[in-house]
JSON list of C-alpha atoms and ligand atoms in Angstrom, two decimals:
[
{"chain": "A", "resi": 47, "resn": "MET", "atom": "CA", "xyz": [-23.38, -13.52, -0.11]},
{"chain": "A", "resi": 48, "resn": "THR", "atom": "CA", "xyz": [-24.54, -12.92, -3.63]},
{"chain": "A", "resi": 49, "resn": "ALA", "atom": "CA", "xyz": [-23.07, -14.80, -6.54]},
{"chain": "A", "resi": 50, "resn": "SER", "atom": "CA", "xyz": [-21.96, -11.72, -8.44]},
{"chain": "A", "resi": 51, "resn": "PRO", "atom": "CA", "xyz": [-18.91, -9.53, -7.89]},
{"chain": "A", "resi": 52, "resn": "ASP", "atom": "CA", "xyz": [-19.19, -5.87, -6.79]},
{"chain": "A", "resi": 53, "resn": "SER", "atom": "CA", "xyz": [-17.04, -4.70, -9.66]},
{"chain": "A", "resi": 54, "resn": "PRO", "atom": "CA", "xyz": [-18.21, -5.14, -13.25]},
{"chain": "A", "resi": 55, "resn": "LEU", "atom": "CA", "xyz": [-14.51, -5.40, -14.10]},
{"chain": "A", "resi": 56, "resn": "ALA", "atom": "CA", "xyz": [-14.11, -8.66, -12.16]},
{"chain": "A", "resi": 57, "resn": "THR", "atom": "CA", "xyz": [-14.58, -11.46, -14.65]},
{"chain": "A", "resi": 58, "resn": "LEU", "atom": "CA", "xyz": [-14.11, -14.17, -12.04]},
{"chain": "A", "resi": 59, "resn": "TRP", "atom": "CA", "xyz": [-15.71, -14.64, -8.64]},
{"chain": "A", "resi": 60, "resn": "CYS", "atom": "CA", "xyz": [-13.93, -17.06, -6.29]},
{"chain": "A", "resi": 61, "resn": "PRO", "atom": "CA", "xyz": [-15.24, -16.50, -2.76]},
{"chain": "A", "resi": 62, "resn": "SER", "atom": "CA", "xyz": [-12.84, -16.99, 0.13]},
{"chain": "A", "resi": 63, "resn": "PRO", "atom": "CA", "xyz": [-13.96, -18.33, 3.51]},
{"chain": "A", "resi": 64, "resn": "ASN", "atom": "CA", "xyz": [-11.47, -15.88, 5.09]},
{"chain": "A", "resi": 65, "resn": "ARG", "atom": "CA", "xyz": [-13.83, -12.97, 5.69]},
{"chain": "A", "resi": 66, "resn": "GLU", "atom": "CA", "xyz": [-16.16, -11.54, 8.31]},
{"chain": "A", "resi": 67, "resn": "PRO", "atom": "CA", "xyz": [-18.25, -8.43, 8.96]},
{"chain": "A", "resi": 68, "resn": "ARG", "atom": "CA", "xyz": [-16.32, -5.16, 9.22]},
{"chain": "A", "resi": 69, "resn": "VAL", "atom": "CA", "xyz": [-15.98, -4.16, 12.89]},
{"chain": "A", "resi": 70, "resn": "ASN", "atom": "CA", "xyz": [-18.71, -1.68, 13.86]},
{"chain": "A", "resi": 71, "resn": "GLY", "atom": "CA", "xyz": [-19.96, -1.78, 10.28]},
{"chain": "A", "resi": 72, "resn": "ARG", "atom": "CA", "xyz": [-17.10, 0.48, 9.27]},
{"chain": "A", "resi": 73, "resn": "ALA", "atom": "CA", "xyz": [-17.32, 1.71, 5.67]},
{"chain": "A", "resi": 74, "resn": "PRO", "atom": "CA", "xyz": [-14.10, 1.33, 3.69]},
{"chain": "A", "resi": 75, "resn": "ASP", "atom": "CA", "xyz": [-12.17, 4.58, 3.22]},
{"chain": "A", "resi": 76, "resn": "MET", "atom": "CA", "xyz": [-8.71, 3.18, 2.45]},
{"chain": "A", "resi": 77, "resn": "LEU", "atom": "CA", "xyz": [-7.19, 1.18, -0.39]},
{"chain": "A", "resi": 78, "resn": "VAL", "atom": "CA", "xyz": [-4.22, -1.10, 0.35]},
{"chain": "A", "resi": 79, "resn": "LEU", "atom": "CA", "xyz": [-2.18, -2.42, -2.57]},
{"chain": "A", "resi": 80, "resn": "HIS", "atom": "CA", "xyz": [-0.12, -5.60, -2.34]},
{"chain": "A", "resi": 81, "resn": "TYR", "atom": "CA", "xyz": [1.88, -7.95, -4.48]},
{"chain": "A", "resi": 82, "resn": "THR", "atom": "CA", "xyz": [1.20, -11.65, -4.10]},
{"chain": "A", "resi": 83, "resn": "GLY", "atom": "CA", "xyz": [4.85, -12.66, -3.67]},
{"chain": "A", "resi": 84, "resn": "MET", "atom": "CA", "xyz": [4.12, -16.10, -5.11]},
{"chain": "A", "resi": 85, "resn": "ASP", "atom": "CA", "xyz": [5.15, -18.11, -8.18]},
{"chain": "A", "resi": 86, "resn": "SER", "atom": "CA", "xyz": [1.87, -17.72, -10.04]},
{"chain": "A", "resi": 87, "resn": "ALA", "atom": "CA", "xyz": [-1.46, -15.96, -9.77]},
{"chain": "A", "resi": 88, "resn": "GLU", "atom": "CA", "xyz": [-3.11, -19.40, -9.72]},
{"chain": "A", "resi": 89, "resn": "ALA", "atom": "CA", "xyz": [-1.12, -20.40, -6.63]},
{"chain": "A", "resi": 90, "resn": "ALA", "atom": "CA", "xyz": [-2.01, -17.06, -5.02]},
{"chain": "A", "resi": 91, "resn": "LEU", "atom": "CA", "xyz": [-5.72, -17.54, -5.73]},
{"chain": "A", "resi": 92, "resn": "ASP", "atom": "CA", "xyz": [-5.58, -21.04, -4.28]},
{"chain": "A", "resi": 93, "resn": "TRP", "atom": "CA", "xyz": [-3.91, -19.74, -1.11]},
{"chain": "A", "resi": 94, "resn": "LEU", "atom": "CA", "xyz": [-6.22, -16.73, -0.70]},
{"chain": "A", "resi": 95, "resn": "THR", "atom": "CA", "xyz": [-9.31, -18.94, -0.89]},
{"chain": "A", "resi": 96, "resn": "ARG", "atom": "CA", "xyz": [-8.09, -21.72, 1.39]},
{"chain": "A", "resi": 97, "resn": "GLU", "atom": "CA", "xyz": [-9.43, -21.71, 4.93]},
{"chain": "A", "resi": 98, "resn": "GLU", "atom": "CA", "xyz": [-6.15, -22.71, 6.58]},
{"chain": "A", "resi": 99, "resn": "SER", "atom": "CA", "xyz": [-4.24, -19.78, 5.03]},
{"chain": "A", "resi": 100, "resn": "LYS", "atom": "CA", "xyz": [-6.24, -17.29, 7.15]},
{"chain": "A", "resi": 101, "resn": "VAL", "atom": "CA", "xyz": [-5.55, -14.65, 4.49]},
{"chain": "A", "resi": 102, "resn": "SER", "atom": "CA", "xyz": [-7.66, -13.10, 1.76]},
{"chain": "A", "resi": 103, "resn": "CYS", "atom": "CA", "xyz": [-8.20, -9.84, -0.09]},
{"chain": "A", "resi": 104, "resn": "HIS", "atom": "CA", "xyz": [-11.02, -8.28, -2.06]},
{"chain": "A", "resi": 105, "resn": "TYR", "atom": "CA", "xyz": [-9.48, -8.48, -5.53]},
{"chain": "A", "resi": 106, "resn": "LEU", "atom": "CA", "xyz": [-6.64, -10.27, -7.27]},
{"chain": "A", "resi": 107, "resn": "VAL", "atom": "CA", "xyz": [-5.19, -8.79, -10.48]},
{"chain": "A", "resi": 108, "resn": "ASP", "atom": "CA", "xyz": [-3.35, -11.21, -12.73]},
{"chain": "A", "resi": 109, "resn": "GLU", "atom": "CA", "xyz": [-0.37, -10.16, -14.88]},
{"chain": "A", "resi": 110, "resn": "ASP", "atom": "CA", "xyz": [-2.56, -10.19, -17.99]},
{"chain": "A", "resi": 111, "resn": "GLY", "atom": "CA", "xyz": [-5.03, -7.83, -16.31]},
{"chain": "A", "resi": 112, "resn": "ARG", "atom": "CA", "xyz": [-7.67, -10.37, -15.36]},
{"chain": "A", "resi": 113, "resn": "ILE", "atom": "CA", "xyz": [-9.50, -9.38, -12.17]},
{"chain": "A", "resi": 114, "resn": "THR", "atom": "CA", "xyz": [-10.91, -11.91, -9.71]},
{"chain": "A", "resi": 115, "resn": "GLN", "atom": "CA", "xyz": [-13.08, -10.90, -6.78]},
{"chain": "A", "resi": 116, "resn": "ILE", "atom": "CA", "xyz": [-12.52, -12.93, -3.63]},
{"chain": "A", "resi": 117, "resn": "VAL", "atom": "CA", "xyz": [-14.36, -11.10, -0.84]},
{"chain": "A", "resi": 118, "resn": "ARG", "atom": "CA", "xyz": [-17.34, -8.73, -1.10]},
{"chain": "A", "resi": 119, "resn": "GLU", "atom": "CA", "xyz": [-16.41, -5.08, -0.54]},
{"chain": "A", "resi": 120, "resn": "GLU", "atom": "CA", "xyz": [-18.85, -4.81, 2.35]},
{"chain": "A", "resi": 121, "resn": "GLU", "atom": "CA", "xyz": [-16.98, -7.52, 4.24]},
{"chain": "A", "resi": 122, "resn": "ARG", "atom": "CA", "xyz": [-13.68, -7.51, 6.11]},
{"chain": "A", "resi": 123, "resn": "ALA", "atom": "CA", "xyz": [-10.93, -9.35, 4.20]},
{"chain": "A", "resi": 124, "resn": "TRP", "atom": "CA", "xyz": [-7.72, -10.50, 5.89]},
{"chain": "A", "resi": 125, "resn": "HIS", "atom": "CA", "xyz": [-4.88, -8.81, 4.03]},
{"chain": "A", "resi": 126, "resn": "ALA", "atom": "CA", "xyz": [-3.34, -6.12, 6.25]},
{"chain": "A", "resi": 127, "resn": "GLY", "atom": "CA", "xyz": [-2.14, -8.25, 9.19]},
{"chain": "A", "resi": 128, "resn": "GLN", "atom": "CA", "xyz": [-0.50, -6.40, 12.04]},
{"chain": "A", "resi": 129, "resn": "SER", "atom": "CA", "xyz": [-0.49, -2.86, 10.76]},
{"chain": "A", "resi": 130, "resn": "ARG", "atom": "CA", "xyz": [-1.01, 0.77, 11.64]},
{"chain": "A", "resi": 131, "resn": "TRP", "atom": "CA", "xyz": [-1.90, 4.02, 9.89]},
{"chain": "A", "resi": 132, "resn": "ALA", "atom": "CA", "xyz": [-3.01, 7.41, 11.21]},
{"chain": "A", "resi": 133, "resn": "GLY", "atom": "CA", "xyz": [-3.49, 6.00, 14.70]},
{"chain": "A", "resi": 134, "resn": "GLU", "atom": "CA", "xyz": [-5.66, 3.08, 13.58]},
{"chain": "A", "resi": 135, "resn": "THR", "atom": "CA", "xyz": [-4.69, -0.56, 13.92]},
{"chain": "A", "resi": 136, "resn": "ASP", "atom": "CA", "xyz": [-7.69, -2.47, 12.52]},
{"chain": "A", "resi": 137, "resn": "LEU", "atom": "CA", "xyz": [-6.94, -1.61, 8.92]},
{"chain": "A", "resi": 138, "resn": "ASN", "atom": "CA", "xyz": [-8.78, -4.66, 7.56]},
{"chain": "A", "resi": 139, "resn": "SER", "atom": "CA", "xyz": [-12.02, -3.11, 8.82]},
{"chain": "A", "resi": 140, "resn": "CYS", "atom": "CA", "xyz": [-11.52, 0.22, 7.04]},
{"chain": "A", "resi": 141, "resn": "SER", "atom": "CA", "xyz": [-9.85, -0.87, 3.82]},
{"chain": "A", "resi": 142, "resn": "ILE", "atom": "CA", "xyz": [-10.26, -2.65, 0.52]},
{"chain": "A", "resi": 143, "resn": "GLY", "atom": "CA", "xyz": [-7.29, -4.87, -0.32]},
{"chain": "A", "resi": 144, "resn": "ILE", "atom": "CA", "xyz": [-6.02, -5.55, -3.84]},
{"chain": "A", "resi": 145, "resn": "GLU", "atom": "CA", "xyz": [-3.43, -8.26, -4.47]},
{"chain": "A", "resi": 146, "resn": "ILE", "atom": "CA", "xyz": [-1.46, -7.61, -7.65]},
{"chain": "A", "resi": 147, "resn": "HIS", "atom": "CA", "xyz": [0.33, -10.67, -8.89]},
{"chain": "A", "resi": 148, "resn": "ASN", "atom": "CA", "xyz": [4.12, -10.37, -8.92]},
{"chain": "A", "resi": 149, "resn": "PRO", "atom": "CA", "xyz": [6.61, -12.95, -7.56]},
{"chain": "A", "resi": 150, "resn": "GLY", "atom": "CA", "xyz": [8.02, -10.21, -5.34]},
{"chain": "A", "resi": 151, "resn": "HIS", "atom": "CA", "xyz": [11.43, -9.59, -3.81]},
{"chain": "A", "resi": 152, "resn": "GLU", "atom": "CA", "xyz": [11.97, -13.21, -2.82]},
{"chain": "A", "resi": 153, "resn": "PHE", "atom": "CA", "xyz": [10.99, -14.94, -6.07]},
{"chain": "A", "resi": 154, "resn": "GLY", "atom": "CA", "xyz": [12.16, -12.72, -8.94]},
{"chain": "A", "resi": 155, "resn": "TYR", "atom": "CA", "xyz": [10.68, -9.24, -8.54]},
{"chain": "A", "resi": 156, "resn": "HIS", "atom": "CA", "xyz": [9.97, -7.68, -11.91]},
{"chain": "A", "resi": 157, "resn": "ASP", "atom": "CA", "xyz": [8.17, -4.71, -13.46]},
{"chain": "A", "resi": 158, "resn": "PHE", "atom": "CA", "xyz": [4.40, -4.75, -13.42]},
{"chain": "A", "resi": 159, "resn": "PRO", "atom": "CA", "xyz": [3.19, -5.32, -17.03]},
{"chain": "A", "resi": 160, "resn": "ASP", "atom": "CA", "xyz": [1.19, -2.63, -18.80]},
{"chain": "A", "resi": 161, "resn": "ALA", "atom": "CA", "xyz": [-1.98, -4.74, -19.05]},
{"chain": "A", "resi": 162, "resn": "GLN", "atom": "CA", "xyz": [-1.84, -5.36, -15.31]},
{"chain": "A", "resi": 163, "resn": "MET", "atom": "CA", "xyz": [-1.32, -1.68, -14.50]},
{"chain": "A", "resi": 164, "resn": "GLN", "atom": "CA", "xyz": [-4.23, -0.72, -16.75]},
{"chain": "A", "resi": 165, "resn": "ALA", "atom": "CA", "xyz": [-6.43, -3.21, -14.90]},
{"chain": "A", "resi": 166, "resn": "VAL", "atom": "CA", "xyz": [-5.32, -1.87, -11.50]},
{"chain": "A", "resi": 167, "resn": "GLU", "atom": "CA", "xyz": [-6.10, 1.69, -12.62]},
{"chain": "A", "resi": 168, "resn": "ALA", "atom": "CA", "xyz": [-9.53, 0.74, -13.92]},
{"chain": "A", "resi": 169, "resn": "LEU", "atom": "CA", "xyz": [-10.33, -1.26, -10.79]},
{"chain": "A", "resi": 170, "resn": "CYS", "atom": "CA", "xyz": [-9.29, 1.54, -8.42]},
{"chain": "A", "resi": 171, "resn": "ARG", "atom": "CA", "xyz": [-11.38, 4.07, -10.29]},
{"chain": "A", "resi": 172, "resn": "ASP", "atom": "CA", "xyz": [-14.31, 1.67, -10.27]},
{"chain": "A", "resi": 173, "resn": "ILE", "atom": "CA", "xyz": [-13.97, 1.20, -6.49]},
{"chain": "A", "resi": 174, "resn": "PHE", "atom": "CA", "xyz": [-13.94, 5.00, -6.06]},
{"chain": "A", "resi": 175, "resn": "THR", "atom": "CA", "xyz": [-17.42, 5.15, -7.63]},
{"chain": "A", "resi": 176, "resn": "ARG", "atom": "CA", "xyz": [-18.74, 3.12, -4.68]},
{"chain": "A", "resi": 177, "resn": "HIS", "atom": "CA", "xyz": [-16.48, 4.34, -1.85]},
{"chain": "A", "resi": 178, "resn": "PRO", "atom": "CA", "xyz": [-15.06, 7.80, -1.24]},
{"chain": "A", "resi": 179, "resn": "ILE", "atom": "CA", "xyz": [-11.34, 7.21, -0.73]},
{"chain": "A", "resi": 180, "resn": "ARG", "atom": "CA", "xyz": [-9.02, 10.19, -0.39]},
{"chain": "A", "resi": 181, "resn": "PRO", "atom": "CA", "xyz": [-5.76, 10.12, -2.40]},
{"chain": "A", "resi": 182, "resn": "GLU", "atom": "CA", "xyz": [-3.60, 9.97, 0.75]},
{"chain": "A", "resi": 183, "resn": "ARG", "atom": "CA", "xyz": [-5.50, 6.85, 1.86]},
{"chain": "A", "resi": 184, "resn": "VAL", "atom": "CA", "xyz": [-4.31, 4.82, -1.16]},
{"chain": "A", "resi": 185, "resn": "LEU", "atom": "CA", "xyz": [-1.38, 2.99, 0.40]},
{"chain": "A", "resi": 186, "resn": "ALA", "atom": "CA", "xyz": [1.16, 0.23, 0.02]},
{"chain": "A", "resi": 187, "resn": "HIS", "atom": "CA", "xyz": [1.13, -2.71, 2.39]},
{"chain": "A", "resi": 188, "resn": "SER", "atom": "CA", "xyz": [4.67, -1.59, 3.28]},
{"chain": "A", "resi": 189, "resn": "ASP", "atom": "CA", "xyz": [3.34, 1.82, 4.39]},
{"chain": "A", "resi": 190, "resn": "ILE", "atom": "CA", "xyz": [1.09, 0.28, 7.02]},
{"chain": "A", "resi": 191, "resn": "ALA", "atom": "CA", "xyz": [3.51, -2.48, 8.09]},
{"chain": "A", "resi": 192, "resn": "PRO", "atom": "CA", "xyz": [7.05, -1.01, 7.77]},
{"chain": "A", "resi": 193, "resn": "GLY", "atom": "CA", "xyz": [9.87, -3.43, 8.49]},
{"chain": "A", "resi": 194, "resn": "ARG", "atom": "CA", "xyz": [7.50, -6.37, 8.11]},
{"chain": "A", "resi": 195, "resn": "LYS", "atom": "CA", "xyz": [6.29, -5.91, 4.51]},
{"chain": "A", "resi": 196, "resn": "ARG", "atom": "CA", "xyz": [7.87, -4.58, 1.31]},
{"chain": "A", "resi": 197, "resn": "ASP", "atom": "CA", "xyz": [4.94, -4.95, -1.10]},
{"chain": "A", "resi": 198, "resn": "PRO", "atom": "CA", "xyz": [4.01, -3.88, -3.70]},
{"chain": "A", "resi": 199, "resn": "GLY", "atom": "CA", "xyz": [7.56, -2.53, -3.74]},
{"chain": "A", "resi": 200, "resn": "GLU", "atom": "CA", "xyz": [9.66, 0.08, -5.49]},
{"chain": "A", "resi": 201, "resn": "LYS", "atom": "CA", "xyz": [8.89, -1.21, -9.01]},
{"chain": "A", "resi": 202, "resn": "PHE", "atom": "CA", "xyz": [5.22, -0.41, -8.59]},
{"chain": "A", "resi": 203, "resn": "ASP", "atom": "CA", "xyz": [4.45, 2.69, -10.64]},
{"chain": "A", "resi": 204, "resn": "TRP", "atom": "CA", "xyz": [2.66, 5.02, -8.23]},
{"chain": "A", "resi": 205, "resn": "ALA", "atom": "CA", "xyz": [3.41, 8.04, -10.44]},
{"chain": "A", "resi": 206, "resn": "ARG", "atom": "CA", "xyz": [1.48, 6.43, -13.28]},
{"chain": "A", "resi": 207, "resn": "LEU", "atom": "CA", "xyz": [-1.49, 5.72, -11.01]},
{"chain": "A", "resi": 208, "resn": "ALA", "atom": "CA", "xyz": [-1.53, 9.30, -9.76]},
{"chain": "A", "resi": 209, "resn": "LYS", "atom": "CA", "xyz": [-1.90, 10.52, -13.36]},
{"chain": "A", "resi": 210, "resn": "PHE", "atom": "CA", "xyz": [-5.24, 8.71, -13.32]},
{"chain": "A", "resi": 211, "resn": "GLY", "atom": "CA", "xyz": [-6.27, 10.35, -10.06]},
{"chain": "A", "resi": 212, "resn": "ILE", "atom": "CA", "xyz": [-5.31, 7.40, -7.88]},
{"chain": "A", "resi": 213, "resn": "GLY", "atom": "CA", "xyz": [-3.23, 8.10, -4.80]},
{"chain": "A", "resi": 214, "resn": "LEU", "atom": "CA", "xyz": [-1.10, 11.02, -3.73]},
{"chain": "A", "resi": 215, "resn": "TRP", "atom": "CA", "xyz": [2.12, 11.79, -5.59]},
{"chain": "A", "resi": 216, "resn": "VAL", "atom": "CA", "xyz": [4.59, 14.63, -5.86]},
{"chain": "A", "resi": 217, "resn": "GLU", "atom": "CA", "xyz": [7.67, 14.51, -8.06]},
{"chain": "A", "resi": 218, "resn": "PRO", "atom": "CA", "xyz": [10.46, 13.39, -5.70]},
{"chain": "A", "resi": 219, "resn": "ALA", "atom": "CA", "xyz": [13.20, 15.91, -5.00]},
{"chain": "A", "resi": 220, "resn": "PRO", "atom": "CA", "xyz": [16.48, 14.98, -6.75]},
{"chain": "A", "resi": 221, "resn": "VAL", "atom": "CA", "xyz": [18.75, 12.60, -4.85]},
{"chain": "A", "resi": 222, "resn": "SER", "atom": "CA", "xyz": [22.14, 14.04, -3.94]},
{"chain": "A", "resi": 223, "resn": "SER", "atom": "CA", "xyz": [25.25, 12.78, -2.19]},
{"chain": "A", "resi": 224, "resn": "GLU", "atom": "CA", "xyz": [24.11, 14.44, 1.04]},
{"chain": "A", "resi": 225, "resn": "LEU", "atom": "CA", "xyz": [23.60, 11.72, 3.66]},
{"chain": "A", "resi": 226, "resn": "GLY", "atom": "CA", "xyz": [21.21, 13.54, 5.98]},
{"chain": "A", "resi": 227, "resn": "LEU", "atom": "CA", "xyz": [19.89, 11.91, 9.12]},
{"chain": "A", "resi": 228, "resn": "GLY", "atom": "CA", "xyz": [20.40, 8.25, 9.84]},
{"chain": "A", "resi": 229, "resn": "PRO", "atom": "CA", "xyz": [20.68, 5.52, 12.45]},
{"chain": "A", "resi": 230, "resn": "GLY", "atom": "CA", "xyz": [22.25, 6.71, 15.69]},
{"chain": "A", "resi": 231, "resn": "ASP", "atom": "CA", "xyz": [21.36, 10.39, 15.20]},
{"chain": "A", "resi": 232, "resn": "GLU", "atom": "CA", "xyz": [19.49, 12.14, 17.97]},
{"chain": "A", "resi": 233, "resn": "GLY", "atom": "CA", "xyz": [17.86, 15.44, 18.73]},
{"chain": "A", "resi": 234, "resn": "GLU", "atom": "CA", "xyz": [15.45, 18.00, 17.37]},
{"chain": "A", "resi": 235, "resn": "PRO", "atom": "CA", "xyz": [15.84, 17.28, 13.64]},
{"chain": "A", "resi": 236, "resn": "VAL", "atom": "CA", "xyz": [15.08, 13.60, 14.27]},
{"chain": "A", "resi": 237, "resn": "ALA", "atom": "CA", "xyz": [12.02, 14.48, 16.36]},
{"chain": "A", "resi": 238, "resn": "THR", "atom": "CA", "xyz": [10.81, 16.83, 13.61]},
{"chain": "A", "resi": 239, "resn": "LEU", "atom": "CA", "xyz": [11.19, 14.06, 11.02]},
{"chain": "A", "resi": 240, "resn": "GLN", "atom": "CA", "xyz": [9.25, 11.68, 13.29]},
{"chain": "A", "resi": 241, "resn": "GLN", "atom": "CA", "xyz": [6.49, 14.28, 13.76]},
{"chain": "A", "resi": 242, "resn": "GLU", "atom": "CA", "xyz": [6.18, 14.80, 10.02]},
{"chain": "A", "resi": 243, "resn": "LEU", "atom": "CA", "xyz": [6.05, 11.08, 9.25]},
{"chain": "A", "resi": 244, "resn": "ALA", "atom": "CA", "xyz": [3.43, 10.59, 11.99]},
{"chain": "A", "resi": 245, "resn": "ALA", "atom": "CA", "xyz": [1.41, 13.55, 10.69]},
{"chain": "A", "resi": 246, "resn": "PHE", "atom": "CA", "xyz": [1.40, 11.91, 7.26]},
{"chain": "A", "resi": 247, "resn": "GLY", "atom": "CA", "xyz": [0.08, 8.70, 8.83]},
{"chain": "A", "resi": 248, "resn": "TYR", "atom": "CA", "xyz": [3.06, 6.42, 9.46]},
{"chain": "A", "resi": 249, "resn": "GLY", "atom": "CA", "xyz": [3.20, 4.50, 12.72]},
{"chain": "A", "resi": 250, "resn": "VAL", "atom": "CA", "xyz": [6.20, 6.16, 14.31]},
{"chain": "A", "resi": 251, "resn": "GLU", "atom": "CA", "xyz": [6.93, 7.25, 17.88]},
{"chain": "A", "resi": 252, "resn": "ILE", "atom": "CA", "xyz": [8.34, 10.73, 18.61]},
{"chain": "A", "resi": 253, "resn": "THR", "atom": "CA", "xyz": [11.49, 9.83, 20.54]},
{"chain": "A", "resi": 254, "resn": "GLY", "atom": "CA", "xyz": [14.14, 12.08, 19.02]},
{"chain": "A", "resi": 255, "resn": "THR", "atom": "CA", "xyz": [16.29, 9.01, 18.43]},
{"chain": "A", "resi": 256, "resn": "TYR", "atom": "CA", "xyz": [16.92, 7.47, 14.98]},
{"chain": "A", "resi": 257, "resn": "GLY", "atom": "CA", "xyz": [16.46, 3.79, 15.80]},
{"chain": "A", "resi": 258, "resn": "ARG", "atom": "CA", "xyz": [15.63, 0.71, 13.76]},
{"chain": "A", "resi": 259, "resn": "GLY", "atom": "CA", "xyz": [11.91, 1.52, 13.83]},
{"chain": "A", "resi": 260, "resn": "LEU", "atom": "CA", "xyz": [12.41, 4.93, 12.24]},
{"chain": "A", "resi": 261, "resn": "GLU", "atom": "CA", "xyz": [14.82, 3.44, 9.68]},
{"chain": "A", "resi": 262, "resn": "ASN", "atom": "CA", "xyz": [12.09, 0.97, 8.67]},
{"chain": "A", "resi": 263, "resn": "VAL", "atom": "CA", "xyz": [9.53, 3.74, 8.30]},
{"chain": "A", "resi": 264, "resn": "VAL", "atom": "CA", "xyz": [11.88, 5.89, 6.22]},
{"chain": "A", "resi": 265, "resn": "GLU", "atom": "CA", "xyz": [12.56, 2.86, 4.00]},
{"chain": "A", "resi": 266, "resn": "ALA", "atom": "CA", "xyz": [8.83, 2.31, 3.56]},
{"chain": "A", "resi": 267, "resn": "PHE", "atom": "CA", "xyz": [8.38, 5.98, 2.71]},
{"chain": "A", "resi": 268, "resn": "GLN", "atom": "CA", "xyz": [11.15, 5.83, 0.12]},
{"chain": "A", "resi": 269, "resn": "ARG", "atom": "CA", "xyz": [9.82, 2.60, -1.42]},
{"chain": "A", "resi": 270, "resn": "HIS", "atom": "CA", "xyz": [6.55, 4.39, -2.14]},
{"chain": "A", "resi": 271, "resn": "PHE", "atom": "CA", "xyz": [7.43, 8.04, -2.65]},
{"chain": "A", "resi": 272, "resn": "ARG", "atom": "CA", "xyz": [11.17, 8.30, -3.48]},
{"chain": "A", "resi": 273, "resn": "PRO", "atom": "CA", "xyz": [12.07, 4.90, -4.96]},
{"chain": "A", "resi": 274, "resn": "GLU", "atom": "CA", "xyz": [15.36, 6.00, -6.54]},
{"chain": "A", "resi": 275, "resn": "ARG", "atom": "CA", "xyz": [17.28, 5.21, -3.37]},
{"chain": "A", "resi": 276, "resn": "ILE", "atom": "CA", "xyz": [15.92, 3.06, -0.55]},
{"chain": "A", "resi": 277, "resn": "ASP", "atom": "CA", "xyz": [18.41, 3.17, 2.26]},
{"chain": "A", "resi": 278, "resn": "GLY", "atom": "CA", "xyz": [16.42, 4.21, 5.33]},
{"chain": "A", "resi": 279, "resn": "ARG", "atom": "CA", "xyz": [18.34, 7.50, 5.61]},
{"chain": "A", "resi": 280, "resn": "ALA", "atom": "CA", "xyz": [16.44, 10.76, 5.73]},
{"chain": "A", "resi": 281, "resn": "ASP", "atom": "CA", "xyz": [18.47, 12.73, 3.20]},
{"chain": "A", "resi": 282, "resn": "ALA", "atom": "CA", "xyz": [17.39, 16.17, 1.96]},
{"chain": "A", "resi": 283, "resn": "SER", "atom": "CA", "xyz": [15.49, 14.65, -0.98]},
{"chain": "A", "resi": 284, "resn": "THR", "atom": "CA", "xyz": [13.49, 12.35, 1.31]},
{"chain": "A", "resi": 285, "resn": "ARG", "atom": "CA", "xyz": [12.68, 15.13, 3.79]},
{"chain": "A", "resi": 286, "resn": "ASP", "atom": "CA", "xyz": [11.73, 17.59, 1.04]},
{"chain": "A", "resi": 287, "resn": "THR", "atom": "CA", "xyz": [9.48, 15.04, -0.68]},
{"chain": "A", "resi": 288, "resn": "LEU", "atom": "CA", "xyz": [7.76, 14.30, 2.63]},
{"chain": "A", "resi": 289, "resn": "LYS", "atom": "CA", "xyz": [7.21, 18.01, 3.34]},
{"chain": "A", "resi": 290, "resn": "ARG", "atom": "CA", "xyz": [5.59, 18.56, -0.06]},
{"chain": "A", "resi": 291, "resn": "LEU", "atom": "CA", "xyz": [3.35, 15.49, 0.36]},
{"chain": "A", "resi": 292, "resn": "LEU", "atom": "CA", "xyz": [2.25, 16.79, 3.77]},
{"chain": "A", "resi": 293, "resn": "ALA", "atom": "CA", "xyz": [1.53, 20.20, 2.27]},
{"chain": "A", "resi": 294, "resn": "ALA", "atom": "CA", "xyz": [-0.50, 18.52, -0.48]},
{"chain": "A", "resi": 295, "resn": "VAL", "atom": "CA", "xyz": [-2.60, 16.67, 2.13]},
{"chain": "A", "resi": 296, "resn": "GLN", "atom": "CA", "xyz": [-3.06, 19.74, 4.25]},
{"chain": "A", "resi": 297, "resn": "GLY", "atom": "CA", "xyz": [-3.83, 21.86, 1.20]},
{"chain": "A", "resi": 298, "resn": "THR", "atom": "CA", "xyz": [-1.22, 24.47, 2.04]},
{"chain": "A", "resi": 299, "resn": "PRO", "atom": "CA", "xyz": [1.68, 25.61, -0.13]},
{"chain": "A", "resi": 300, "resn": "VAL", "atom": "CA", "xyz": [5.18, 24.81, 1.10]},
{"chain": "A", "resi": 301, "resn": "ALA", "atom": "CA", "xyz": [6.76, 27.91, 2.64]},
{"chain": "B", "resi": 187, "resn": "LIG", "atom": "ZN1", "xyz": [0.79, -7.54, 1.26]}
]
């Protein structure tokens, strides 16, 4: 390991022992964004670089915008945990993980400061100069581990990032009082929803039954793409937003 970070934007280099070669030498083509969910960025850095934690990431972004590199981009960091996207389950091998300091839902979740967002934007764009990462492969930890993870959460400004060419975003359809599909529903509309979520990349089975697993995935989708209401129900706004995102990925206009 060299003594210098991959990114010129990283002003600190604190190597973590929690790393290994990427399986089959896989080149990263996914970006996973997290919040630390801890009291302070210092505590997070300590944890991410401690052998017994068995966790790490490639970069940590402090609230003031300071960037620390922890694992070389060519190596496999341990940030995704049990996760799934587009049929793959070893997401640590194909991704670069960025921890963005925020106490998170359990310790006083708050907005991400401007200086921190600017640093995240600059870092993502810098990573793109070394690795081709498609917009739809810039994901939240909650997208790849629905029901288990909520980070970086609904306060994370994905729309702002998209303005800088980072990640996929469409303006969410307006929320209405229509309840749509929800837990307990069954049949063709539920199967169609499951197919669309799976086509987008979410780990969802096509069962035709709206169970807890689907509710978790819909919540994860809303947290990222329709944060105004996160209730796990596939209302018209949620379904319409999903359809337009799918069309954007597939490069076809919505009929
Ligand atoms: Zn996370």
